[in-house]
PDB file of C-alpha atoms in Angstrom:
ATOM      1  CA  UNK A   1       0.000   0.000   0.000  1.00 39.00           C
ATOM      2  CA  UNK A   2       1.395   3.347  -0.733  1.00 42.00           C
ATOM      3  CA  UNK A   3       1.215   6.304   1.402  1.00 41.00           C
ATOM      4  CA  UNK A   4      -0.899   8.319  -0.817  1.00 42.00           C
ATOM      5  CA  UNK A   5      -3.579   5.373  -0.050  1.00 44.00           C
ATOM      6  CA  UNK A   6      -3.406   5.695   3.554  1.00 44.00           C
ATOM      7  CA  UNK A   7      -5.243   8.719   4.195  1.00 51.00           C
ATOM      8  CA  UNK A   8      -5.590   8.931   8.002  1.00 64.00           C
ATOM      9  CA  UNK A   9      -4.738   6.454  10.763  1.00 73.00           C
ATOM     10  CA  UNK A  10      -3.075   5.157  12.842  1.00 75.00           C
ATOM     11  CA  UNK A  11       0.575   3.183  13.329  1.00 76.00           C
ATOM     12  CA  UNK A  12      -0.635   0.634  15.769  1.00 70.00           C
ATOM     13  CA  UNK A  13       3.080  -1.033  15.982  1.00 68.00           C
ATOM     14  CA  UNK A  14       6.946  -0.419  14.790  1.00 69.00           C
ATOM     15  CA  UNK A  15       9.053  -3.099  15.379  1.00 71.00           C
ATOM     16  CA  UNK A  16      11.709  -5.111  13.589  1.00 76.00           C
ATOM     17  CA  UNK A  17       9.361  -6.664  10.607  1.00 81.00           C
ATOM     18  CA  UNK A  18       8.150  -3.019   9.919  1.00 84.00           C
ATOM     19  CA  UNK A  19       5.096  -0.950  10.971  1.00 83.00           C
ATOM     20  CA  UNK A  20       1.501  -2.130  10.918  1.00 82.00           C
ATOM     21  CA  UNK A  21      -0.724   0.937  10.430  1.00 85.00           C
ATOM     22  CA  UNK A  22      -4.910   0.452  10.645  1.00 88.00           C
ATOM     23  CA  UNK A  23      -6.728   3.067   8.375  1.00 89.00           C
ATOM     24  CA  UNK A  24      -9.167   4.893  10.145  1.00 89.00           C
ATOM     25  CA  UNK A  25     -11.565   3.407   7.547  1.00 89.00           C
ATOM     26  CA  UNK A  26     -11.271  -0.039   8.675  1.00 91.00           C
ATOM     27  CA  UNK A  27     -12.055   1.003  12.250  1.00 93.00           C
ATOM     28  CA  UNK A  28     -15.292   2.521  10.576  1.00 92.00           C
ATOM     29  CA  UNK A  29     -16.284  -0.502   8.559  1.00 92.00           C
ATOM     30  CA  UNK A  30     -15.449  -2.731  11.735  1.00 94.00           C
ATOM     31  CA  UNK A  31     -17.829  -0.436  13.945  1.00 95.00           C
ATOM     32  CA  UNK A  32     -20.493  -0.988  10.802  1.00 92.00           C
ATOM     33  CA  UNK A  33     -20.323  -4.412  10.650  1.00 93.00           C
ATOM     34  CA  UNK A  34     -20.890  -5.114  14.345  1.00 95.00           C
ATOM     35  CA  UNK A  35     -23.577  -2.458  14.287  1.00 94.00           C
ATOM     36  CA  UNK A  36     -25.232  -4.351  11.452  1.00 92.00           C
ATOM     37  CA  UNK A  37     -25.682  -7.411  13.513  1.00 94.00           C
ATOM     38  CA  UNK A  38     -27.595  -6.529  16.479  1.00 96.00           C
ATOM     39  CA  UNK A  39     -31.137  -7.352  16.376  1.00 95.00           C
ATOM     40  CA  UNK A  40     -33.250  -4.507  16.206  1.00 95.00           C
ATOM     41  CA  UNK A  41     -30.884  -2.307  13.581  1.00 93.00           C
ATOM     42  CA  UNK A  42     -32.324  -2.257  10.811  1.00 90.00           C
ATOM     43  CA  UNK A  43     -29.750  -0.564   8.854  1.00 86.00           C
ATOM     44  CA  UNK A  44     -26.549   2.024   9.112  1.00 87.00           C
ATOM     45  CA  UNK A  45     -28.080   5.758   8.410  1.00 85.00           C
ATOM     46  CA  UNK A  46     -27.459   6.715   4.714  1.00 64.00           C
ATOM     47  CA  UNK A  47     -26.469   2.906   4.094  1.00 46.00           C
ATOM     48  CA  UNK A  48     -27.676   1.142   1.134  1.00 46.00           C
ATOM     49  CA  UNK A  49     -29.361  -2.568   1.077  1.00 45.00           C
ATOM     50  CA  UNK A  50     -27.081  -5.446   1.841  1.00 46.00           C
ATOM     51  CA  UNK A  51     -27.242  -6.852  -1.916  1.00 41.00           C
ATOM     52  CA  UNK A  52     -25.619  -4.086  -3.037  1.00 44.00           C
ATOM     53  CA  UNK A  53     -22.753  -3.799  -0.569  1.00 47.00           C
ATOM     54  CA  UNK A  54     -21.145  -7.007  -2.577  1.00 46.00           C
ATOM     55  CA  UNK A  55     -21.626  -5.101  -5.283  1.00 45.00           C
ATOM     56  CA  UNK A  56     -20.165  -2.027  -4.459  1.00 47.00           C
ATOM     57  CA  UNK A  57     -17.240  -3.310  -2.119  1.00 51.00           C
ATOM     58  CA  UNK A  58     -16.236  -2.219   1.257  1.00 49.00           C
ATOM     59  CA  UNK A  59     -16.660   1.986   0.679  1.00 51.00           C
ATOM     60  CA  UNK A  60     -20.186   1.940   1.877  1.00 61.00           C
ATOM     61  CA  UNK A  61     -19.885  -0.594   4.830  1.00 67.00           C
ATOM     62  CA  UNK A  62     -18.441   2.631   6.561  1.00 77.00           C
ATOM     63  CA  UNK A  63     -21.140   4.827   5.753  1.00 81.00           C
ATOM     64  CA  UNK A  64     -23.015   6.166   8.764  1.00 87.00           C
ATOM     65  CA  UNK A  65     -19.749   5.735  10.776  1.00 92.00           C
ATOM     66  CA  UNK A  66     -17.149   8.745  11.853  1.00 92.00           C
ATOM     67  CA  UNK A  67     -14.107   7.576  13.789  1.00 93.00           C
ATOM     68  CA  UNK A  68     -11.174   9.581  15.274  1.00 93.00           C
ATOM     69  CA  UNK A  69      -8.202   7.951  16.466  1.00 90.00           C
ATOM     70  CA  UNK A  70      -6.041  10.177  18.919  1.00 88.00           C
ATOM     71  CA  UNK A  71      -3.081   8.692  20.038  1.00 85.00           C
ATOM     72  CA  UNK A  72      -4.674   4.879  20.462  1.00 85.00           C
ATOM     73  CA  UNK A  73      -8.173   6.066  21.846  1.00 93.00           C
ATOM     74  CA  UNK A  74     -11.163   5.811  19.428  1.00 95.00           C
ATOM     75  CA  UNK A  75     -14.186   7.855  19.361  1.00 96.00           C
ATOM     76  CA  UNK A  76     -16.742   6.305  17.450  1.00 96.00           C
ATOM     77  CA  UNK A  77     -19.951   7.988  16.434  1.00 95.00           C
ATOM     78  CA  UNK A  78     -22.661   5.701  14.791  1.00 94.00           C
ATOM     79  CA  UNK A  79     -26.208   6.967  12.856  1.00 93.00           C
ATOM     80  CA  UNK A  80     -28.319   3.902  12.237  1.00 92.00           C
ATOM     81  CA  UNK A  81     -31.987   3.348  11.821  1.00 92.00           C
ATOM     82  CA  UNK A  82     -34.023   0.833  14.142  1.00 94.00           C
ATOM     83  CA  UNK A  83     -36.426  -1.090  13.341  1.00 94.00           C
ATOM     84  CA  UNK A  84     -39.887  -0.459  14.809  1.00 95.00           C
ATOM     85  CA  UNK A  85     -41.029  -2.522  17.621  1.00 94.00           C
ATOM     86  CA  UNK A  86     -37.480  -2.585  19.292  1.00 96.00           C
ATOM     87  CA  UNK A  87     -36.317  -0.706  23.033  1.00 96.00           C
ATOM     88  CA  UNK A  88     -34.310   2.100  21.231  1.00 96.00           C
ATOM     89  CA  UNK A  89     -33.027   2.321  25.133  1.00 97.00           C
ATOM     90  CA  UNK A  90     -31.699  -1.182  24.302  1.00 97.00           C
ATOM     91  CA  UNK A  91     -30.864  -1.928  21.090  1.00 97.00           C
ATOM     92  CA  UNK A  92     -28.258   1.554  21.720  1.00 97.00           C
ATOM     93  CA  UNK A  93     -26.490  -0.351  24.600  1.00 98.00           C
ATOM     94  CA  UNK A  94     -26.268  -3.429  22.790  1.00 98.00           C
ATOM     95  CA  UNK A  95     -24.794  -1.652  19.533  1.00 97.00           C
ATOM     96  CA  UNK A  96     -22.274   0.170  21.738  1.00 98.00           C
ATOM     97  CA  UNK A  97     -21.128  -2.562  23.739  1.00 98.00           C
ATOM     98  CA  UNK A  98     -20.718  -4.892  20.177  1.00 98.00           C
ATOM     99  CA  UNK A  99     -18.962  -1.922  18.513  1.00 97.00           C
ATOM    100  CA  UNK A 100     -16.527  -1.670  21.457  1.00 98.00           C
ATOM    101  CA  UNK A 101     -15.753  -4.930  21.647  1.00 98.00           C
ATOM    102  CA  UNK A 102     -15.676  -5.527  18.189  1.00 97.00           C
ATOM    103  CA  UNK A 103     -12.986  -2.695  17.815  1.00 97.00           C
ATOM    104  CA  UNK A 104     -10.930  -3.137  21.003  1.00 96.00           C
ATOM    105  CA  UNK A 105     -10.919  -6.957  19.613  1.00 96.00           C
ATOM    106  CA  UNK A 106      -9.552  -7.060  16.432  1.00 95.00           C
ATOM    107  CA  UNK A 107      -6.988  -3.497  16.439  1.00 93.00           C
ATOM    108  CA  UNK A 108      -6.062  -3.413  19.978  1.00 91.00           C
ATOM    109  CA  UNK A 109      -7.024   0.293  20.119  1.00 93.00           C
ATOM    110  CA  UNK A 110      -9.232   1.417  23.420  1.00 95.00           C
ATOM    111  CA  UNK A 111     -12.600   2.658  22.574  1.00 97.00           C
ATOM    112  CA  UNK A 112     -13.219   6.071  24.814  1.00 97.00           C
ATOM    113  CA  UNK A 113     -17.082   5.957  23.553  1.00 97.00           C
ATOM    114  CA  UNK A 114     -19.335   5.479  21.376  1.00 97.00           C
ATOM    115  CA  UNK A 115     -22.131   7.984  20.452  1.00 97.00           C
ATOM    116  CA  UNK A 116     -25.200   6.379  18.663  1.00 96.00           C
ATOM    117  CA  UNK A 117     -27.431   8.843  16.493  1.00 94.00           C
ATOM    118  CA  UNK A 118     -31.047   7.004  15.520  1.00 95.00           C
ATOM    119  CA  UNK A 119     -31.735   8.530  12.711  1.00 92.00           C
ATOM    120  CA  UNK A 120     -35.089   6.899  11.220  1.00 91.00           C
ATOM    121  CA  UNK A 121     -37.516   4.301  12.285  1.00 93.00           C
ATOM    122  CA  UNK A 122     -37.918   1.436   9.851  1.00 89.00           C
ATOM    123  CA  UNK A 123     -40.861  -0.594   9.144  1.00 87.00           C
ATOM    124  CA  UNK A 124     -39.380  -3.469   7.527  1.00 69.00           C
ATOM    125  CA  UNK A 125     -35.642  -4.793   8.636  1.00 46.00           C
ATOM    126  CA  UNK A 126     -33.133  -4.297   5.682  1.00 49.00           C
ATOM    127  CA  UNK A 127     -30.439  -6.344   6.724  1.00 45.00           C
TER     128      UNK A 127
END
């Protein structure tokens, strides 16, 4: 990957074998993806229908997802729709506990927070 392609993020190790640096993209498409699978989202705000996410690629898996990494910390803010019938109370503290973990999991990085925004109610689930 060349630098130009690495737009922001952040160098997670430097060691002997070279630097492993995590885009703040993937941190936003991991936070999506864990998002995505608690029951009760029905989708990521502004996100399109899973059908066409294999179409498109990983781009718009991050959609609905702002990150900032500062110095190892990540604050994650997430606008997703709900589907009607759930505990919005709920289905929040469930999506921000799976985020977290999700995150802290699989890039080491702490998670300081994470700041849900429901942004539409959803008759029918589009997951």
């Amino acid at each position: 990957m060349e630098k130009d392609e690495m737009q922001t993020g952040y160098t997670l190790e430097e060691g002997s074998m070279g630097q492993v640096q995590i885009a703040d993209e993937v941190v936003a498409i991991i936070a999506g993806l864990a998002a995505t699978e608690v029951e009760g989202v029905a989708s990521m705000a502004g996100n399109i229908t899973k059908e066409l996410v294999s179409k498109l690629g990983k781009k718009s898996l991050s959609k609905g997802i702002r990150v900032d990494v500062e110095e190892g910390v990540v604050h994650v803010q997430v606008a997703l729709n709900i589907a009607y019938g759930y505990s919005v109370p709920k289905t929040c503290k469930k999506v921000q506990e799976k985020v977290k973990t999700a995150i802290e999991n699989m890039t080491g990085l702490e998670v300081s927070r994470v700041d849900i925004q429901i942004a539409n109610v959803s008759m029918s689930k589009e997951k």
